[in-house]
Structures are given as structure tokens and as C-alpha cells.
């Protein structure tokens, strides 16, 4: 046991992964020995929510406060810069290993009711390596309480082309040209000095989309594919721009207040999201 909890090693074909139980986090993913996500040492606490699972909300709740079903709630404000409650309640909790094989692991956790979030959830994250495709990630949550719960989910991997500075990489994003200007890479473009920390509505809705980053110098591409309606992209200034945060999300920031794409999880109901990370 270390500060990241326990470390799980997965392998399938030329893919290898390291998972830590704290935050059900992705600590490393390689293909043919080259990094696909920014890695961190399993025994160290990573910066910038590197690889963590975000439940029961991704991104931020403004001022940590929200109103739901006629009641006001106050969450702990844990990001002093933006004065928000950031990235849910499970990123720094130790998850339990419930099933494990050479290429797959399942981690589960019980989220009990608290003053700021008085709803009871059981969450499961499955990491499954596939030799021909990459790393499948399934995030499942069931409401085990007796009240409807506001819910959102996401994840926080940072794509990289073997730690090549992203300035030298080309990027393509699955967003509508009508909702952003050309600098947001609707066609492959070099990132150069562009700084991004932006939430996008993905296109087309409900179909599988892809974020792709390509390094000519490394002769490789990395990608993340999902069906989620929202996507946060961040150029990783906190991590020396050696990777790009690509965060599939079920809802945008502050959905607990806006209600946009917020999931109302009924007692006994389960929600699942999936994404895939790979390299070519």
C-alpha cells in the first residue's frame, strides 16, 4: 500500500497499463513502450487530477452551492482559485478491487450520503485492455438510496504522444464549426502556442466521436473515443504542455445549477458511460 493505494498492472498485446486504486486512477498507458497518456508514479499524488475518475459531478460546481428538489446544499469549496467544488467526491478515495485478470480490473466504491450530497451511490470502474484497440473504460453508478440523485460523471486522462511537447502536435476535435471558431481544430491543425481550457458540446450527438493528437516527430497518433455529449479540453500548462487533458463528460460545468444534461438518477437506477484510449 502507498499514497496511490494499490497498483494494478494490465497487459494485452503491445498495450500495458498501470491503475491505482485511489481515485480509480489511470497512472500509465503505453503501446510498444511509448506513452499514450501522461504517466505518474503510482506511489505519488499526481498533479491536476491526472487520470482520475470524476463522480458524482465532473468539472465544477460554482461556489460549491446548488439547489435541488426544493432544497439548498453546500459542498466543500476545494478549488480556491475558481472558488468552486471541483471534480466530484471520489477522486481521492480508495476504491476496492473486486475482480482482476491479466487484461482487466474492476474497482468499486460506496459513496455514502453527506451534508453537501445526501445521496447514496455505488460506483464501479472497469479498465479493459484489448490488444487490437486499446484501453476500454466503463464507469457505472447505481443509486442505492431512496431519493432521486443529481448525477454526472467524467474522467481526466491527458493524451500524449510519448511526452512530445503538444506545441509540435496536430489536433482534431469533434466539435461543431458553428459553435467555435477555427482555432478549435475542427480539422487537423498544429497546436503551436494555442492555450485551451474549454468545454465543448460534441458533434454529432450520441454518435461515437474522436479526439486525435498526432506527432510527426514521434510518428504516432493517440486518440480518445466516446459517445458522451460534453468534452473538456485543456492544454496542460500545469504539466509543462507535454499532454492534452481530454475529459469526456456527461454534463458541462455547473450542471447541478444549470440542469444542462444533468442526470436524475432514480432509486435503483444505474448509469453507464464508456470511452476508449488508444494509439496508432
Coordinates of C-alpha atoms in Angstrom, one line a residue:
X1 CA 0.0 0.0 0.0
X2 CA 1.2 3.5 -0.9
X3 CA -0.3 7.0 -1.3
X4 CA -1.9 5.9 -4.5
X5 CA -3.4 2.8 -2.8
X6 CA -2.6 -0.4 -4.7
X7 CA -1.2 -0.6 -8.2
X8 CA -2.7 -3.0 -10.8
X9 CA -0.7 -4.0 -13.9
X10 CA -2.6 -4.8 -17.1
X11 CA -1.3 -6.1 -20.4
X12 CA -2.8 -7.1 -23.8
X13 CA -0.7 -7.4 -26.9
X14 CA 1.6 -4.4 -27.1
X15 CA -0.5 -2.4 -24.6
X16 CA 0.4 -2.0 -20.9
X17 CA -1.4 -0.1 -18.2
X18 CA -1.0 0.8 -14.5
X19 CA -4.1 1.5 -12.5
X20 CA -4.1 2.9 -8.9
X21 CA -7.0 2.3 -6.5
X22 CA -7.0 5.8 -5.2
X23 CA -9.4 7.7 -7.5
X24 CA -9.6 4.5 -9.6
X25 CA -6.9 6.4 -11.5
X26 CA -5.1 5.7 -14.7
X27 CA -1.4 6.1 -13.8
X28 CA 0.2 4.9 -17.1
X29 CA -0.8 3.6 -20.5
X30 CA 1.8 2.6 -23.1
X31 CA 1.8 1.0 -26.6
X32 CA 5.0 -0.6 -27.8
X33 CA 6.7 1.1 -24.9
X34 CA 5.6 4.6 -25.8
X35 CA 3.4 6.7 -23.6
X36 CA -0.2 7.4 -24.6
X37 CA -1.2 9.3 -21.5
X38 CA 0.9 11.4 -19.2
X39 CA 2.1 9.0 -16.6
X40 CA 2.7 9.5 -12.9
X41 CA 4.5 7.3 -10.3
X42 CA 1.8 5.2 -8.6
X43 CA 3.2 6.0 -5.2
X44 CA 3.0 9.7 -5.7
X45 CA -0.1 12.0 -5.6
X46 CA -0.5 13.3 -9.2
X47 CA -1.0 16.9 -10.2
X48 CA -4.0 18.3 -11.9
X49 CA -6.3 15.3 -11.2
X50 CA -4.2 13.2 -13.6
X51 CA -6.1 10.1 -14.7
X52 CA -8.8 10.4 -12.0
X53 CA -12.5 9.4 -12.3
X54 CA -14.9 12.2 -11.6
X55 CA -18.1 11.3 -9.7
X56 CA -20.8 12.4 -8.9
X57 CA -20.0 15.5 -11.0
X58 CA -17.2 16.4 -13.4
X59 CA -15.7 19.8 -13.6
X60 CA -17.0 22.4 -11.2
X61 CA -20.0 23.5 -9.1
X62 CA -19.8 27.3 -8.7
X63 CA -19.3 28.4 -5.1
X64 CA -20.0 24.7 -4.1
X65 CA -23.7 25.5 -3.7
X66 CA -26.7 24.2 -5.6
X67 CA -30.5 23.9 -5.3
X68 CA -32.1 20.5 -5.9
X69 CA -35.7 19.3 -5.4
X70 CA -36.6 22.3 -3.3
X71 CA -33.5 22.2 -1.0
X72 CA -30.2 24.1 -0.9
X73 CA -27.0 22.3 -0.5
X74 CA -23.4 23.4 0.2
X75 CA -20.4 21.3 -1.0
X76 CA -16.8 21.9 0.2
X77 CA -15.1 24.5 -1.9
X78 CA -11.8 22.8 -2.8
X79 CA -10.5 24.9 -5.7
X80 CA -9.6 28.3 -4.2
X81 CA -8.7 30.0 -7.5
X82 CA -12.2 29.5 -9.0
X83 CA -14.0 29.2 -5.7
X84 CA -15.7 26.0 -6.8
X85 CA -16.2 22.4 -5.8
X86 CA -14.2 20.6 -8.3
X87 CA -14.3 17.1 -9.9
X88 CA -16.7 15.3 -7.5
X89 CA -16.1 13.3 -4.3
X90 CA -14.3 10.2 -5.3
X91 CA -11.0 11.3 -6.9
X92 CA -9.1 10.9 -3.7
X93 CA -10.9 8.0 -2.1
X94 CA -9.5 4.4 -2.2
X95 CA -11.5 2.1 -4.3
X96 CA -11.7 -1.7 -3.8
X97 CA -10.6 -4.3 -6.3
X98 CA -13.5 -6.6 -7.0
X99 CA -12.2 -8.6 -10.0
X100 CA -8.9 -8.8 -11.7
X101 CA -7.2 -10.6 -14.6
X102 CA -4.2 -10.1 -16.8
X103 CA -6.0 -7.6 -19.0
X104 CA -8.9 -6.3 -16.9
X105 CA -9.7 -4.9 -13.5
X106 CA -12.9 -3.8 -11.8
X107 CA -12.9 -1.3 -8.9
X108 CA -15.9 -0.4 -6.8
X109 CA -16.8 2.1 -4.1
X110 CA -19.7 3.1 -1.9
X111 CA -20.4 6.9 -1.7
X112 CA -22.4 7.4 1.5
X113 CA -24.7 10.4 2.0
X114 CA -23.1 13.6 3.3
X115 CA -24.3 17.1 4.2
X116 CA -23.5 18.5 0.8
X117 CA -24.6 15.5 -1.2
X118 CA -27.1 13.4 0.8
X119 CA -27.5 10.7 -1.7
X120 CA -26.2 7.1 -1.7
X121 CA -24.3 5.7 -4.7
X122 CA -22.3 2.6 -5.6
X123 CA -19.8 3.2 -8.4
X124 CA -17.8 0.7 -10.5
X125 CA -15.0 1.4 -12.9
X126 CA -13.8 -1.3 -15.3
X127 CA -10.5 -1.0 -17.2
X128 CA -10.2 -3.5 -20.0
X129 CA -7.2 -3.7 -22.3
X130 CA -7.8 -5.0 -25.8
X131 CA -4.7 -5.9 -27.9
X132 CA -6.1 -4.5 -31.2
X133 CA -7.9 -1.4 -29.9
X134 CA -6.5 -0.1 -26.6
X135 CA -8.0 0.7 -23.2
X136 CA -11.7 0.5 -22.7
X137 CA -13.0 2.3 -19.6
X138 CA -16.5 1.8 -18.3
X139 CA -17.9 3.9 -15.4
X140 CA -21.1 2.6 -13.8
X141 CA -23.0 4.1 -11.0
X142 CA -26.2 2.9 -9.2
X143 CA -28.4 4.9 -6.9
X144 CA -28.7 2.7 -3.8
X145 CA -30.6 5.4 -1.8
X146 CA -34.3 6.2 -1.6
X147 CA -34.2 9.6 -3.3
X148 CA -33.6 10.8 -6.8
X149 CA -29.9 11.9 -7.0
X150 CA -28.4 14.6 -9.2
X151 CA -25.5 12.9 -11.1
X152 CA -22.8 13.5 -13.6
X153 CA -19.6 11.6 -14.4
X154 CA -16.3 12.1 -16.3
X155 CA -12.7 11.2 -16.4
X156 CA -9.4 13.1 -16.5
X157 CA -6.8 11.5 -18.8
X158 CA -4.1 13.5 -20.5
X159 CA -3.3 12.3 -24.0
X160 CA 0.3 12.5 -25.1
X161 CA 2.5 11.3 -28.0
X162 CA 5.3 9.8 -25.9
X163 CA 5.7 13.1 -23.9
X164 CA 6.4 15.2 -27.0
X165 CA 5.5 18.8 -26.3
X166 CA 2.0 19.4 -27.6
X167 CA 3.1 22.6 -29.5
X168 CA 4.6 20.3 -32.1
X169 CA 1.5 18.1 -32.4
X170 CA -1.6 18.3 -34.6
X171 CA -5.0 18.2 -33.1
X172 CA -8.5 17.4 -34.3
X173 CA -11.6 18.0 -32.1
X174 CA -15.2 16.6 -32.7
X175 CA -17.0 19.9 -32.2
X176 CA -19.3 21.9 -34.5
X177 CA -17.9 24.6 -36.6
X178 CA -21.0 26.6 -35.8
X179 CA -20.2 26.6 -32.0
X180 CA -16.5 27.5 -32.1
X181 CA -14.0 29.4 -34.3
X182 CA -11.4 27.8 -36.5
X183 CA -8.7 27.8 -33.8
X184 CA -10.5 25.0 -32.1
X185 CA -9.3 22.4 -34.6
X186 CA -12.3 21.1 -36.4
X187 CA -9.7 19.9 -39.0
X188 CA -6.2 18.8 -38.1
X189 CA -4.1 21.7 -37.1
X190 CA -0.8 22.2 -35.3
X191 CA -1.4 23.2 -31.7
X192 CA 1.6 25.6 -31.6
X193 CA 1.2 28.1 -28.8
X194 CA -2.6 27.8 -28.5
X195 CA -3.9 27.6 -24.9
X196 CA -7.2 25.8 -24.4
X197 CA -9.2 25.3 -21.3
X198 CA -12.7 25.0 -22.7
X199 CA -15.9 22.9 -22.6
X200 CA -17.3 21.7 -25.9
X201 CA -20.6 20.2 -27.0
X202 CA -19.6 17.2 -29.1
X203 CA -20.8 16.5 -32.6
X204 CA -22.8 14.6 -33.7
X205 CA -24.8 14.0 -30.6
X206 CA -25.0 10.4 -29.3
X207 CA -22.6 9.1 -32.1
X208 CA -19.1 8.0 -31.3
X209 CA -16.6 10.9 -31.7
X210 CA -12.9 11.0 -31.6
X211 CA -10.2 13.4 -30.3
X212 CA -6.9 12.7 -32.1
X213 CA -3.5 14.1 -31.5
X214 CA -0.6 13.4 -33.9
X215 CA 3.1 13.9 -33.5
X216 CA 5.0 13.9 -36.8
X217 CA 8.3 13.7 -34.8
X218 CA 7.2 10.6 -33.0
X219 CA 5.4 9.2 -36.0
X220 CA 2.4 8.3 -33.8
X221 CA -1.2 9.3 -33.0
X222 CA -3.1 9.0 -29.8
X223 CA -6.9 9.1 -29.6
X224 CA -9.8 9.1 -27.2
X225 CA -13.3 8.0 -28.5
X226 CA -16.6 8.2 -26.7
X227 CA -20.3 8.9 -27.0
X228 CA -20.5 11.5 -24.3
X229 CA -22.3 14.8 -25.1
X230 CA -19.6 17.0 -23.4
X231 CA -15.9 17.3 -23.6
X232 CA -13.4 19.4 -21.6
X233 CA -10.0 20.1 -23.3
X234 CA -7.1 21.6 -21.5
X235 CA -3.6 22.2 -22.9
X236 CA -1.9 21.1 -19.7
X237 CA 0.0 24.2 -18.7
X238 CA 0.2 22.8 -15.2
X239 CA 2.1 19.8 -16.7
X240 CA 4.5 21.6 -19.0
X241 CA 2.3 21.1 -22.0
X242 CA 3.5 17.6 -22.6
X243 CA 0.0 16.3 -22.8
X244 CA -3.6 17.4 -23.5
X245 CA -6.4 16.8 -21.0
X246 CA -9.3 15.2 -22.9
X247 CA -12.2 14.8 -20.5
X248 CA -15.3 13.0 -21.7
X249 CA -18.3 14.2 -19.5
X250 CA -21.9 13.5 -19.2
X251 CA -22.7 17.2 -18.5
X252 CA -21.0 20.6 -18.6
X253 CA -19.6 22.6 -15.7
X254 CA -22.1 23.6 -13.0
X255 CA -24.8 21.3 -14.3
X256 CA -26.0 20.9 -10.7
X257 CA -27.2 24.5 -11.0
X258 CA -28.0 24.9 -14.7
X259 CA -29.6 21.5 -15.1
X260 CA -28.0 21.1 -18.6
X261 CA -27.6 17.4 -19.3
X262 CA -27.9 16.7 -15.6
X263 CA -28.8 13.0 -14.9
X264 CA -31.6 12.5 -12.4
X265 CA -30.7 9.1 -11.1
X266 CA -33.8 7.3 -9.6
X267 CA -33.5 4.9 -6.7
X268 CA -32.2 1.6 -8.1
X269 CA -31.3 3.1 -11.5
X270 CA -27.9 2.6 -13.0
X271 CA -26.0 4.8 -15.4
X272 CA -23.0 3.8 -17.6
X273 CA -20.5 5.8 -19.7
X274 CA -17.7 4.4 -21.8
X275 CA -14.6 5.7 -23.6
X276 CA -11.6 4.2 -25.4
X277 CA -8.0 5.4 -25.4
X278 CA -5.5 4.0 -28.0
X279 CA -2.6 4.7 -30.3
X280 CA -1.8 4.2 -34.0

